Amino acid sequence: MAQITFGKLDSWYSEGGGGNGAAFDKDDFLNMREDGKYLLRIAQEGPCIFAIHWGTDVQGRARRVNCAVEGCALCAEANKPQPKYIVAAINRERGRVQLVEFGKQVYNQIVNLRKDKDWGDPRNYDIKIDKDRSRGISNTYIVTAVPRNIGPISPDEALMVKDFLARVKVENFAKQSTNEEILRKLGRSEVAPAQPNANWKTQSEGSPAAATKVAANIAEDDDFDFN
């Protein structure tokens, strides 16, 4: 299984690479929790890659935290990190820029469009993300290019994107946590003994290794689980 590297990707082909932002709110995020079709225009050259854990806090709630990578307390407990990607995009339905987070399933399909000579750079056409959990885990998300509104975004949209990226630093949401941050969020004070080879192993989306999310109520401030 591949390793994950945190940081900004230079393009849709790579999976490695490297500010604090101003105020933001939940309207700056697109949650794709519900089944449906989401019409977007990618607004950045490449997404940020990172990994998350779902751990259970002392009150029995499932809490989401970014992985701490080397020496991660949750990796040491064999709580495998889930790879995630986040990118700024124009939400056509809302008419505004938002951060969109997705997993490997969506990422791979955008990469395939990027490689397709008939489509190329996803900043030059809209994409439709069709989420339908009835299709099963391996086919929940279907990403298609939309054959209209093709070409660069308008000057007004470009200004909207520029203003958003000046205010909301995408990289901040893909930063590694520290073990102190992880334990504080879970209300714990100790790290379990390290397990050999537990660090930095990825898993398929929706695999049983993330079962803590199903087993507990999700804390209110953890609703940025867009997938």
Short mmCIF file of C-alpha atoms in Angstrom, two decimals:
data_model
loop_
_atom_site.label_atom_id
_atom_site.label_comp_id
_atom_site.label_asym_id
_atom_site.label_seq_id
_atom_site.Cartn_x
_atom_site.Cartn_y
_atom_site.Cartn_z
CA MET A 1 0.00 0.00 0.00
CA ALA A 2 1.25 3.44 -0.90
CA GLN A 3 2.43 6.13 1.43
CA ILE A 4 0.71 9.51 1.68
CA THR A 5 2.55 12.81 1.70
CA PHE A 6 0.95 15.93 3.11
CA GLY A 7 0.99 19.20 1.20
CA LYS A 8 0.21 21.01 -2.01
CA LEU A 9 0.32 18.93 -5.17
CA ASP A 10 1.89 20.55 -8.22
CA SER A 11 -0.59 18.87 -10.53
CA TRP A 12 -3.22 16.13 -10.68
CA TYR A 13 -0.51 13.60 -11.53
CA SER A 14 1.62 13.88 -8.39
CA GLU A 15 1.14 12.72 -4.82
CA GLY A 16 3.88 14.53 -2.95
CA GLY A 17 5.00 18.06 -2.11
CA GLY A 18 4.66 20.93 0.46
CA GLY A 19 0.32 30.41 6.50
CA ASN A 20 -2.36 30.88 8.45
CA GLY A 21 -5.48 32.10 6.72
CA ALA A 22 -8.02 34.72 7.65
CA ALA A 23 -11.45 34.00 9.03
CA PHE A 24 -13.64 31.44 7.30
CA ASP A 25 -17.01 29.87 7.96
CA LYS A 26 -18.89 26.72 7.06
CA ASP A 27 -20.23 28.31 3.89
CA ASP A 28 -16.65 28.21 2.62
CA PHE A 29 -16.97 24.41 2.46
CA LEU A 30 -19.01 22.15 0.22
CA ASN A 31 -20.28 19.12 2.10
CA MET A 32 -21.08 16.22 -0.20
CA ARG A 33 -22.74 14.16 2.49
CA GLU A 34 -26.04 13.79 0.69
CA ASP A 35 -26.56 11.78 -2.46
CA GLY A 36 -26.98 14.02 -5.47
CA LYS A 37 -25.16 15.76 -8.30
CA TYR A 38 -22.63 18.52 -7.62
CA LEU A 39 -21.59 20.83 -10.46
CA LEU A 40 -18.14 22.34 -9.92
CA ARG A 41 -15.32 24.17 -11.64
CA ILE A 42 -11.91 23.36 -10.21
CA ALA A 43 -10.14 26.62 -9.42
CA GLN A 44 -6.58 25.47 -8.63
CA GLU A 45 -3.85 23.70 -10.56
CA GLY A 46 -3.67 20.85 -8.06
CA PRO A 47 -5.26 19.85 -4.76
CA CYS A 48 -3.68 19.46 -1.33
CA ILE A 49 -3.22 15.91 -0.09
CA PHE A 50 -3.39 14.84 3.54
CA ALA A 51 -4.80 12.05 5.70
CA ILE A 52 -7.36 11.86 8.47
CA HIS A 53 -8.20 9.56 11.35
CA TRP A 54 -11.51 8.94 13.06
CA GLY A 55 -10.94 8.37 16.76
CA THR A 56 -13.36 8.05 19.65
CA ASP A 57 -13.13 10.69 22.36
CA VAL A 58 -13.71 10.13 26.08
CA GLN A 59 -17.41 10.94 25.64
CA GLY A 60 -17.84 8.20 23.04
CA ARG A 61 -18.08 10.56 20.07
CA ALA A 62 -16.24 9.98 16.81
CA ARG A 63 -13.77 12.81 16.29
CA ARG A 64 -11.94 13.61 13.10
CA VAL A 65 -8.27 14.64 13.23
CA ASN A 66 -5.50 15.03 10.69
CA CYS A 67 -2.77 12.42 10.92
CA ALA A 68 0.46 13.46 12.68
CA VAL A 69 2.55 11.29 10.30
CA GLU A 70 5.79 10.12 11.98
CA GLY A 71 5.07 8.88 15.48
CA CYS A 72 1.33 9.53 15.11
CA ALA A 73 -0.54 8.40 18.23
CA LEU A 74 -3.46 7.00 16.24
CA CYS A 75 -1.27 5.24 13.66
CA ALA A 76 0.49 3.60 16.62
CA GLU A 77 -2.90 2.20 17.69
CA ALA A 78 -3.42 0.68 14.21
CA ASN A 79 -6.06 3.31 13.40
CA LYS A 80 -5.22 3.59 9.72
CA PRO A 81 -5.25 7.05 8.10
CA GLN A 82 -7.59 7.75 5.20
CA PRO A 83 -6.11 9.73 2.28
CA LYS A 84 -7.97 12.93 1.45
CA TYR A 85 -7.67 15.75 -1.06
CA ILE A 86 -8.95 19.31 -0.81
CA VAL A 87 -9.18 21.98 -3.52
CA ALA A 88 -10.94 25.28 -4.14
CA ALA A 89 -13.73 25.09 -6.70
CA ILE A 90 -16.62 27.19 -7.93
CA ASN A 91 -19.90 25.63 -6.84
CA ARG A 92 -22.18 26.37 -9.77
CA GLU A 93 -25.35 25.86 -7.74
CA ARG A 94 -24.24 28.31 -5.06
CA GLY A 95 -22.43 30.69 -7.39
CA ARG A 96 -19.46 30.95 -5.03
CA VAL A 97 -16.05 29.47 -4.36
CA GLN A 98 -15.85 26.72 -1.76
CA LEU A 99 -13.35 24.17 -0.52
CA VAL A 100 -14.21 20.68 -1.72
CA GLU A 101 -12.80 17.61 -0.04
CA PHE A 102 -12.87 14.14 -1.55
CA GLY A 103 -11.16 10.79 -1.41
CA LYS A 104 -9.19 8.66 -3.80
CA GLN A 105 -12.24 7.60 -5.80
CA VAL A 106 -13.00 11.15 -6.97
CA TYR A 107 -9.32 12.07 -7.27
CA ASN A 108 -8.58 9.19 -9.64
CA GLN A 109 -11.46 10.11 -11.92
CA ILE A 110 -10.33 13.74 -12.13
CA VAL A 111 -6.83 12.50 -12.95
CA ASN A 112 -8.29 10.40 -15.78
CA LEU A 113 -10.03 13.48 -17.19
CA ARG A 114 -6.80 15.46 -16.87
CA LYS A 115 -4.98 12.80 -18.90
CA ASP A 116 -7.72 12.62 -21.56
CA LYS A 117 -6.61 14.72 -24.55
CA ASP A 118 -10.26 15.64 -25.21
CA TRP A 119 -10.55 17.30 -21.80
CA GLY A 120 -7.21 18.11 -20.19
CA ASP A 121 -6.89 20.70 -17.41
CA PRO A 122 -10.04 20.53 -15.22
CA ARG A 123 -9.87 24.29 -14.69
CA ASN A 124 -11.16 24.67 -18.27
CA TYR A 125 -14.49 22.86 -17.96
CA ASP A 126 -17.07 22.04 -15.33
CA ILE A 127 -17.23 18.62 -13.71
CA LYS A 128 -20.24 16.84 -12.28
CA ILE A 129 -19.78 14.66 -9.22
CA ASP A 130 -22.66 12.21 -8.92
CA LYS A 131 -22.88 10.66 -5.48
CA ASP A 132 -25.16 7.66 -5.04
CA ARG A 133 -24.43 5.29 -2.16
CA SER A 134 -26.84 2.68 -3.56
CA ARG A 135 -24.18 1.86 -6.18
CA GLY A 136 -21.87 0.50 -3.48
CA ILE A 137 -18.62 1.69 -1.94
CA SER A 138 -16.45 1.18 -5.02
CA ASN A 139 -18.80 3.13 -7.30
CA THR A 140 -20.36 5.71 -4.98
CA TYR A 141 -18.88 8.66 -6.88
CA ILE A 142 -19.00 9.11 -10.66
CA VAL A 143 -17.16 12.13 -12.05
CA THR A 144 -17.94 13.37 -15.56
CA ALA A 145 -16.87 16.37 -17.61
CA VAL A 146 -19.71 18.68 -18.66
CA PRO A 147 -19.70 19.49 -22.40
CA ARG A 148 -20.86 23.09 -22.02
CA ASN A 149 -19.42 26.25 -20.53
CA ILE A 150 -16.02 25.06 -21.76
CA GLY A 151 -13.03 27.36 -21.50
CA PRO A 152 -11.46 29.63 -18.89
CA ILE A 153 -13.64 31.17 -16.21
CA SER A 154 -14.84 34.75 -16.64
CA PRO A 155 -12.85 37.73 -15.29
CA ASP A 156 -15.46 38.18 -12.54
CA GLU A 157 -15.13 34.53 -11.55
CA ALA A 158 -11.34 34.77 -11.63
CA LEU A 159 -11.52 37.74 -9.24
CA MET A 160 -13.89 35.77 -6.98
CA VAL A 161 -11.38 32.91 -6.89
CA LYS A 162 -8.48 35.27 -6.20
CA ASP A 163 -10.31 36.91 -3.30
CA PHE A 164 -11.25 33.52 -1.84
CA LEU A 165 -7.71 32.15 -2.00
CA ALA A 166 -6.38 35.33 -0.40
CA ARG A 167 -8.77 34.85 2.52
CA VAL A 168 -8.84 31.05 2.89
CA LYS A 169 -5.54 29.19 2.78
CA VAL A 170 -6.32 25.72 1.46
CA GLU A 171 -3.03 24.35 2.78
CA ASN A 172 -4.11 25.07 6.37
CA PHE A 173 -6.75 22.34 6.19
CA ALA A 174 -4.19 19.77 5.03
CA LYS A 175 -1.65 20.40 7.77
CA GLN A 176 -0.36 17.58 9.94
CA SER A 177 -1.65 17.52 13.49
CA THR A 178 0.66 17.16 16.44
CA ASN A 179 0.12 14.33 18.89
CA GLU A 180 -0.73 16.95 21.49
CA GLU A 181 -3.52 18.28 19.25
CA ILE A 182 -4.83 14.77 18.61
CA LEU A 183 -4.90 13.81 22.27
CA ARG A 184 -6.45 17.12 23.28
CA LYS A 185 -9.26 16.68 20.78
CA LEU A 186 -9.92 13.16 22.02
CA GLY A 187 -9.69 14.25 25.66
CA ARG A 188 -6.89 11.80 26.31
CA SER A 189 -3.52 12.15 28.00
CA GLU A 190 -1.60 9.07 26.85
CA VAL A 191 -0.28 7.59 23.64
CA ALA A 192 -0.52 3.84 23.18
CA PRO A 193 2.74 1.90 22.64
CA ALA A 194 3.85 2.07 19.02
CA GLN A 195 2.96 -0.87 16.79
CA PRO A 196 5.48 -1.93 14.12
CA ASN A 197 4.66 -0.84 10.57
CA ALA A 198 1.43 0.84 11.67
CA ASN A 199 2.56 4.26 10.48
CA TRP A 200 1.47 5.70 7.15
CA LYS A 201 -0.43 2.81 5.63
CA THR A 202 -3.42 3.81 3.54
CA GLN A 203 -6.73 2.05 3.13
CA SER A 204 -9.49 1.86 0.57
CA GLU A 205 -12.33 4.32 1.00
CA GLY A 206 -15.04 2.93 3.21
CA SER A 207 -13.00 -0.02 4.51
CA PRO A 208 -13.84 -1.51 7.92
CA ALA A 209 -10.69 0.03 9.43
CA ALA A 210 -12.60 3.31 9.79
CA ALA A 211 -15.41 1.72 11.81
CA THR A 212 -15.12 4.15 14.71
CA LYS A 213 -17.06 6.68 12.67
CA VAL A 214 -20.01 4.33 12.43
CA ALA A 215 -19.89 3.30 16.07
CA ALA A 216 -20.28 6.74 17.65
CA ASN A 217 -22.01 10.05 17.21
CA ILE A 218 -19.96 12.60 15.34
CA ALA A 219 -19.08 15.70 17.34
CA GLU A 220 -20.77 18.87 16.07
CA ASP A 221 -17.54 20.63 15.16
CA ASP A 222 -16.36 17.70 13.03
CA ASP A 223 -18.91 18.12 10.24
CA PHE A 224 -16.27 18.92 7.64
CA ASP A 225 -16.37 15.27 6.64
CA PHE A 226 -17.45 16.05 3.10
CA ASN A 227 -17.44 12.45 1.94
#
